[in-house]
mmCIF file of C-alpha atoms in Angstrom:
data_model
loop_
_atom_site.group_PDB
_atom_site.id
_atom_site.type_symbol
_atom_site.label_atom_id
_atom_site.label_comp_id
_atom_site.label_asym_id
_atom_site.label_seq_id
_atom_site.Cartn_x
_atom_site.Cartn_y
_atom_site.Cartn_z
ATOM 1 C CA MET X 203 230.291 60.296 -190.895
ATOM 2 C CA GLN X 204 230.885 63.813 -189.537
ATOM 3 C CA ASN X 205 228.642 65.294 -192.047
ATOM 4 C CA GLU X 206 225.257 63.003 -191.666
ATOM 5 C CA GLU X 207 225.869 63.648 -187.783
ATOM 6 C CA ALA X 208 225.913 67.244 -188.626
ATOM 7 C CA ASP X 209 222.951 67.153 -190.804
ATOM 8 C CA SER X 210 221.119 65.140 -187.864
ATOM 9 C CA GLN X 211 221.680 68.136 -185.210
ATOM 10 C CA SER X 212 220.463 70.758 -187.720
ATOM 11 C CA HIS X 213 217.246 69.049 -188.574
ATOM 12 C CA SER X 214 214.440 70.675 -186.221
ATOM 13 C CA THR X 215 212.894 67.478 -185.641
ATOM 14 C CA PRO X 216 213.973 65.609 -182.432
ATOM 15 C CA PHE X 217 215.444 62.325 -182.508
ATOM 16 C CA THR X 218 217.197 59.678 -180.353
ATOM 17 C CA THR X 219 220.387 57.930 -181.993
ATOM 18 C CA LYS X 220 221.539 53.859 -181.504
ATOM 19 C CA ARG X 221 225.004 52.874 -182.039
ATOM 20 C CA TYR X 222 224.973 49.168 -183.326
ATOM 21 C CA PRO X 223 228.507 47.276 -182.755
ATOM 22 C CA SER X 224 229.907 46.437 -186.469
ATOM 23 C CA THR X 225 230.021 42.621 -187.423
ATOM 24 C CA SER X 226 232.918 42.701 -188.639
ATOM 25 C CA ALA X 227 236.688 44.805 -188.999
ATOM 26 C CA ASN X 228 235.767 45.930 -192.621
ATOM 27 C CA ASP X 229 232.433 47.601 -191.431
ATOM 28 C CA GLY X 230 232.364 50.655 -189.458
ATOM 29 C CA ALA X 231 229.482 51.736 -186.804
ATOM 30 C CA SER X 232 226.060 52.416 -188.496
ATOM 31 C CA ILE X 233 223.552 55.089 -187.088
ATOM 32 C CA GLU X 234 219.784 54.987 -186.961
ATOM 33 C CA VAL X 235 217.585 57.666 -186.436
ATOM 34 C CA ILE X 236 214.306 57.451 -184.501
ATOM 35 C CA ARG X 237 211.550 59.867 -184.872
ATOM 36 C CA ARG X 238 210.184 61.040 -181.984
ATOM 37 C CA PRO X 239 205.702 61.507 -182.658
ATOM 38 C CA ARG X 240 204.450 64.995 -182.567
ATOM 39 C CA GLY X 241 201.221 66.391 -180.373
ATOM 40 C CA ARG X 242 198.738 64.414 -178.417
ATOM 41 C CA PRO X 243 198.786 60.701 -178.851
ATOM 42 C CA PRO X 244 195.431 59.712 -180.788
ATOM 43 C CA GLY X 245 192.060 59.381 -178.879
ATOM 44 C CA SER X 246 193.627 61.239 -176.399
ATOM 45 C CA LYS X 247 190.619 63.718 -176.625
ATOM 46 C CA ASN X 248 187.970 61.559 -176.763
ATOM 47 C CA LYS X 249 188.424 59.494 -173.068
ATOM 48 C CA PRO X 250 184.874 58.987 -171.691
ATOM 49 C CA LYS X 251 183.875 61.089 -169.028
ATOM 50 C CA PRO X 252 182.520 60.259 -165.825
ATOM 51 C CA PRO X 253 178.697 60.677 -165.850
ATOM 52 C CA VAL X 254 176.985 63.306 -163.752
ATOM 53 C CA ILE X 255 174.657 62.166 -160.814
ATOM 54 C CA ILE X 256 172.393 64.338 -159.548
ATOM 55 C CA THR X 257 171.535 63.254 -156.028
ATOM 56 C CA GLN X 258 168.650 65.936 -155.482
ATOM 57 C CA ASP X 259 165.901 67.606 -157.504
ATOM 58 C CA SER X 260 165.092 70.901 -156.476
ATOM 59 C CA GLU X 261 161.580 71.321 -155.260
ATOM 60 C CA PRO X 262 159.400 73.135 -156.987
ATOM 61 C CA SER X 263 157.517 76.229 -155.567
ATOM 62 C CA MET X 264 154.184 74.521 -155.650
ATOM 63 C CA ASN X 265 152.470 71.316 -156.088
ATOM 64 C CA PRO X 266 149.048 70.321 -157.256
ATOM 65 C CA TYR X 267 146.922 68.463 -154.926
ATOM 66 C CA VAL X 268 143.411 66.444 -155.025
ATOM 67 C CA LEU X 269 142.331 66.819 -151.903
ATOM 68 C CA GLU X 270 139.538 64.147 -150.799
ATOM 69 C CA ILE X 271 137.176 64.652 -147.674
ATOM 70 C CA SER X 272 135.473 62.192 -146.457
ATOM 71 C CA ASP X 273 131.653 62.829 -145.057
ATOM 72 C CA ASN X 274 130.402 64.552 -141.904
ATOM 73 C CA THR X 275 133.980 66.346 -142.124
ATOM 74 C CA ASP X 276 134.950 70.297 -140.960
ATOM 75 C CA ILE X 277 136.388 71.571 -144.095
ATOM 76 C CA VAL X 278 137.614 74.257 -142.750
ATOM 77 C CA GLU X 279 139.152 72.344 -139.558
ATOM 78 C CA ALA X 280 140.543 69.908 -142.261
ATOM 79 C CA ILE X 281 142.456 72.036 -144.511
ATOM 80 C CA SER X 282 143.463 74.009 -141.620
ATOM 81 C CA ARG X 283 145.187 70.830 -139.545
ATOM 82 C CA PHE X 284 146.996 69.674 -142.881
ATOM 83 C CA CYS X 285 148.470 72.549 -143.482
ATOM 84 C CA ARG X 286 149.782 73.130 -139.877
ATOM 85 C CA LYS X 287 151.100 69.280 -140.248
ATOM 86 C CA ARG X 288 153.036 70.084 -142.920
ATOM 87 C CA ASN X 289 154.225 73.748 -142.409
ATOM 88 C CA THR X 290 152.914 74.851 -146.137
ATOM 89 C CA GLY X 291 150.849 77.054 -147.574
ATOM 90 C CA LEU X 292 147.559 76.083 -149.014
ATOM 91 C CA CYS X 293 145.374 77.713 -152.161
ATOM 92 C CA ILE X 294 142.255 75.921 -152.803
ATOM 93 C CA LEU X 295 141.311 76.632 -156.446
ATOM 94 C CA ASN X 296 138.100 75.073 -156.523
ATOM 95 C CA GLY X 297 135.978 72.245 -155.660
ATOM 96 C CA ASN X 298 132.567 69.924 -155.871
ATOM 97 C CA GLY X 299 130.771 68.181 -153.275
ATOM 98 C CA VAL X 300 127.468 68.689 -151.128
ATOM 99 C CA VAL X 301 127.447 70.712 -147.936
ATOM 100 C CA ALA X 302 124.920 71.052 -144.762
ATOM 101 C CA ASN X 303 123.752 73.860 -142.873
ATOM 102 C CA VAL X 304 126.039 76.541 -144.240
ATOM 103 C CA THR X 305 126.706 79.631 -142.328
ATOM 104 C CA ILE X 306 127.918 82.371 -144.336
ATOM 105 C CA LYS X 307 128.719 86.123 -144.118
ATOM 106 C CA GLN X 308 127.134 88.132 -146.916
ATOM 107 C CA PRO X 309 129.732 90.615 -148.268
ATOM 108 C CA SER X 310 127.004 93.703 -147.920
ATOM 109 C CA THR X 311 127.146 97.287 -146.421
ATOM 110 C CA THR X 312 126.115 95.874 -142.505
ATOM 111 C CA PRO X 313 128.617 94.206 -140.453
ATOM 112 C CA ALA X 314 126.226 91.943 -138.957
ATOM 113 C CA ALA X 315 125.104 90.159 -142.400
ATOM 114 C CA VAL X 316 125.446 86.881 -140.802
ATOM 115 C CA VAL X 317 122.772 84.272 -142.289
ATOM 116 C CA THR X 318 122.801 80.684 -141.937
ATOM 117 C CA PHE X 319 121.277 78.341 -144.152
ATOM 118 C CA HIS X 320 119.987 74.751 -143.581
ATOM 119 C CA GLY X 321 119.393 71.961 -145.551
ATOM 120 C CA HIS X 322 121.926 70.545 -148.083
ATOM 121 C CA PHE X 323 123.556 72.623 -150.953
ATOM 122 C CA ASN X 324 125.769 71.563 -154.029
ATOM 123 C CA ILE X 325 129.186 73.754 -153.953
ATOM 124 C CA LEU X 326 129.217 75.448 -157.263
ATOM 125 C CA SER X 327 132.827 77.697 -156.288
ATOM 126 C CA ILE X 328 134.712 77.776 -153.463
ATOM 127 C CA SER X 329 138.313 79.365 -152.720
ATOM 128 C CA ALA X 330 140.464 80.074 -149.753
ATOM 129 C CA THR X 331 144.013 81.209 -149.070
ATOM 130 C CA VAL X 332 146.202 79.530 -146.017
ATOM 131 C CA LEU X 333 149.261 80.735 -145.258
ATOM 132 C CA PRO X 334 152.410 79.033 -143.531
ATOM 133 C CA GLY X 335 152.179 80.062 -139.927
ATOM 134 C CA ASN X 336 155.352 82.905 -140.383
ATOM 135 C CA ILE X 337 153.146 84.663 -142.758
ATOM 136 C CA PRO X 338 150.617 87.269 -141.282
ATOM 137 C CA ALA X 339 147.432 85.765 -141.243
ATOM 138 C CA THR X 340 144.334 87.469 -143.313
ATOM 139 C CA ASN X 341 141.141 87.671 -142.772
ATOM 140 C CA ASP X 342 139.472 86.333 -146.263
ATOM 141 C CA GLY X 343 138.567 82.597 -145.108
ATOM 142 C CA PHE X 344 136.865 80.256 -147.388
ATOM 143 C CA LYS X 345 134.895 81.865 -149.893
ATOM 144 C CA ILE X 346 131.846 79.897 -151.167
ATOM 145 C CA SER X 347 128.917 79.812 -153.924
ATOM 146 C CA LEU X 348 126.307 77.315 -153.835
ATOM 147 C CA ALA X 349 123.094 76.029 -155.339
ATOM 148 C CA GLY X 350 119.969 75.119 -153.530
ATOM 149 C CA PRO X 351 117.393 72.492 -153.529
ATOM 150 C CA GLN X 352 114.893 75.018 -155.290
ATOM 151 C CA GLY X 353 117.529 76.559 -158.037
ATOM 152 C CA GLN X 354 118.360 79.284 -155.207
ATOM 153 C CA VAL X 355 122.274 80.561 -155.614
ATOM 154 C CA VAL X 356 123.849 81.924 -152.227
ATOM 155 C CA GLY X 357 127.350 82.801 -151.359
ATOM 156 C CA GLY X 358 129.300 84.547 -149.160
ATOM 157 C CA ILE X 359 132.400 83.989 -146.663
ATOM 158 C CA VAL X 360 132.114 81.335 -144.505
ATOM 159 C CA VAL X 361 131.418 81.735 -140.747
ATOM 160 C CA GLY X 362 132.063 78.576 -138.432
ATOM 161 C CA PRO X 363 132.487 75.050 -139.501
ATOM 162 C CA LEU X 364 131.262 73.944 -143.119
ATOM 163 C CA PHE X 365 130.276 70.186 -142.580
ATOM 164 C CA SER X 366 130.192 67.820 -145.879
ATOM 165 C CA ALA X 367 127.287 66.224 -146.793
ATOM 166 C CA GLY X 368 129.034 63.281 -149.043
ATOM 167 C CA THR X 369 132.340 63.219 -150.332
ATOM 168 C CA ILE X 370 133.998 66.392 -151.357
ATOM 169 C CA TYR X 371 136.801 66.925 -153.936
ATOM 170 C CA LEU X 372 139.283 70.012 -153.805
ATOM 171 C CA MET X 373 141.413 71.262 -156.414
ATOM 172 C CA ALA X 374 144.405 72.982 -154.310
ATOM 173 C CA ALA X 375 148.223 73.642 -154.896
ATOM 174 C CA THR X 376 150.357 74.085 -151.948
ATOM 175 C CA PHE X 377 153.689 76.788 -152.237
ATOM 176 C CA ASN X 378 156.414 77.227 -149.613
ATOM 177 C CA SER X 379 158.400 80.430 -148.516
ATOM 178 C CA PRO X 380 156.448 82.969 -150.379
ATOM 179 C CA SER X 381 157.622 86.366 -150.599
ATOM 180 C CA PHE X 382 155.354 88.862 -148.637
ATOM 181 C CA GLN X 383 154.898 92.472 -149.838
ATOM 182 C CA ARG X 384 152.986 95.685 -149.112
ATOM 183 C CA LEU X 385 151.733 97.680 -151.568
ATOM 184 C CA PRO X 386 152.221 100.636 -152.491
ATOM 185 C CA LEU X 387 156.091 100.616 -152.183
ATOM 186 C CA GLU X 388 157.663 103.852 -149.967
ATOM 187 C CA ASP X 389 159.379 104.811 -152.774
ATOM 188 C CA ASP X 390 156.498 104.332 -155.871
ATOM 189 C CA PRO X 391 156.319 107.788 -157.243
ATOM 190 C CA ARG X 392 152.435 107.259 -157.634
ATOM 191 C CA GLN X 393 149.979 108.875 -154.642
ATOM 192 C CA SER X 394 147.668 106.359 -153.235
ATOM 193 C CA GLY X 395 145.519 109.681 -152.106
ATOM 194 C CA GLU X 396 144.957 110.148 -155.830
ATOM 195 C CA GLU X 397 143.716 107.130 -156.463
ATOM 196 C CA ARG X 398 141.344 107.312 -153.765
ATOM 197 C CA GLN X 399 140.000 110.445 -155.097
ATOM 198 C CA GLN X 400 138.684 108.843 -157.651
ATOM 199 C CA SER X 401 135.511 107.557 -157.336
ATOM 200 C CA PRO X 402 133.689 104.019 -159.072
ATOM 201 C CA PRO X 403 131.410 104.971 -161.873
ATOM 202 C CA GLU X 404 127.864 104.801 -160.583
ATOM 203 C CA LEU X 405 125.641 101.752 -161.524
ATOM 204 C CA SER X 406 122.046 103.136 -162.979
ATOM 205 C CA GLY X 407 119.528 101.040 -163.119
ATOM 206 C CA LEU X 408 116.993 99.138 -160.221
ATOM 207 C CA GLY X 409 118.232 97.374 -156.585
ATOM 208 C CA ASP X 410 117.975 94.052 -155.784
ATOM 209 C CA SER X 411 114.194 94.461 -154.738
ATOM 210 C CA GLY X 412 113.110 95.802 -158.004
ATOM 211 C CA HIS X 413 113.033 99.604 -156.841
ATOM 212 C CA PRO X 414 115.536 102.506 -157.843
ATOM 213 C CA PRO X 415 117.812 102.951 -155.232
ATOM 214 C CA PRO X 416 117.299 105.476 -152.619
ATOM 215 C CA ALA X 417 118.628 109.224 -153.580
ATOM 216 C CA GLY X 418 121.978 109.769 -152.073
ATOM 217 C CA ALA X 419 122.905 106.679 -152.011
ATOM 218 C CA ASP X 420 126.212 104.552 -153.876
ATOM 219 C CA SER X 421 124.497 102.322 -156.291
ATOM 220 C CA SER X 422 128.038 100.810 -157.207
ATOM 221 C CA ARG X 423 128.392 99.189 -153.565
ATOM 222 C CA ILE X 424 125.393 97.312 -153.742
ATOM 223 C CA PRO X 425 126.771 93.591 -153.035
ATOM 224 C CA PHE X 426 126.816 90.905 -155.391
ATOM 225 C CA TYR X 427 125.341 88.367 -153.351
ATOM 226 C CA SER X 428 122.727 90.100 -151.097
ATOM 227 C CA TYR X 429 120.020 88.324 -149.093
ATOM 228 C CA GLN X 430 116.666 88.930 -149.968
ATOM 229 C CA SER X 431 113.758 87.174 -149.174
ATOM 230 C CA SER X 432 112.585 87.116 -152.815
ATOM 231 C CA ASP X 433 116.184 86.549 -153.678
ATOM 232 C CA VAL X 434 116.922 83.308 -152.286
ATOM 233 C CA ILE X 435 113.444 81.131 -153.187
ATOM 234 C CA TRP X 436 112.860 81.363 -156.868
ATOM 235 C CA ALA X 437 109.719 80.415 -157.383
ATOM 236 C CA PRO X 438 108.344 78.424 -160.088
ATOM 237 C CA ALA X 439 106.608 80.659 -162.922
ATOM 238 C CA PRO X 440 102.910 79.875 -163.421
ATOM 239 C CA ARG X 441 102.396 78.689 -166.635
ATOM 240 C CA GLN X 442 100.452 81.147 -168.769
ATOM 241 C CA THR X 443 96.959 79.842 -170.553
ATOM 242 C CA PRO X 444 97.075 79.770 -174.252
ATOM 243 C CA PRO X 445 95.123 82.662 -175.516
ATOM 244 C CA PRO X 446 91.486 81.447 -177.207
ATOM 245 C CA PRO X 447 90.972 81.034 -180.963
ATOM 246 C CA PRO X 448 90.248 83.590 -183.136
ATOM 247 C CA PRO X 449 86.538 83.848 -183.920
ATOM 248 C CA TYR X 450 85.572 82.749 -187.656
#
């Protein structure tokens, strides 16, 4: 018995000893060795984890919008009220519809080139950027290109109200908290003065009126939408009479 106890104590595996009473006077005491399990219990690593619940999604920086503007509505005022009510910025990408009696400022060299067009005009393109209240405002305004009933195409910066002559649909995107930066940066090694000294290449050819530009005039500053009486109204070209048949 002493040998068994010595062997059990020298064994590296932990154990528990139990002593059972003898059933007869001739039987001695017996020892039962119970081994303890090692390591993790089976299935301890496969316990179900609690699900991750997202209570609030992150707000996207830009949201697309399709704006429907009803008939006889000032488009400029409606867009401005929409941005003020939601305290958000808006970038108009394009639109379609019909507007009436448009007053636009032509991007020409003269400062007071404001023209009013009476009648109905189809919107070819329209763009604008309305900044939130905490961002310095710009003087770009609404830029629009229109097609008249006789095929004339005019465009410029909208001055005053812009009334719809039917349902207008605008494709736009709202944005919040834009980053405002002034360029060029103060630590920029490039000097803006050197860039200003490089004049753009001059355009060669005829002017808007069909005649060459006067001497000394910078032809590169010719406006894209320059209002001329011959440009706004495009009269249909007269039909040319066919040549007489050759004599036989």
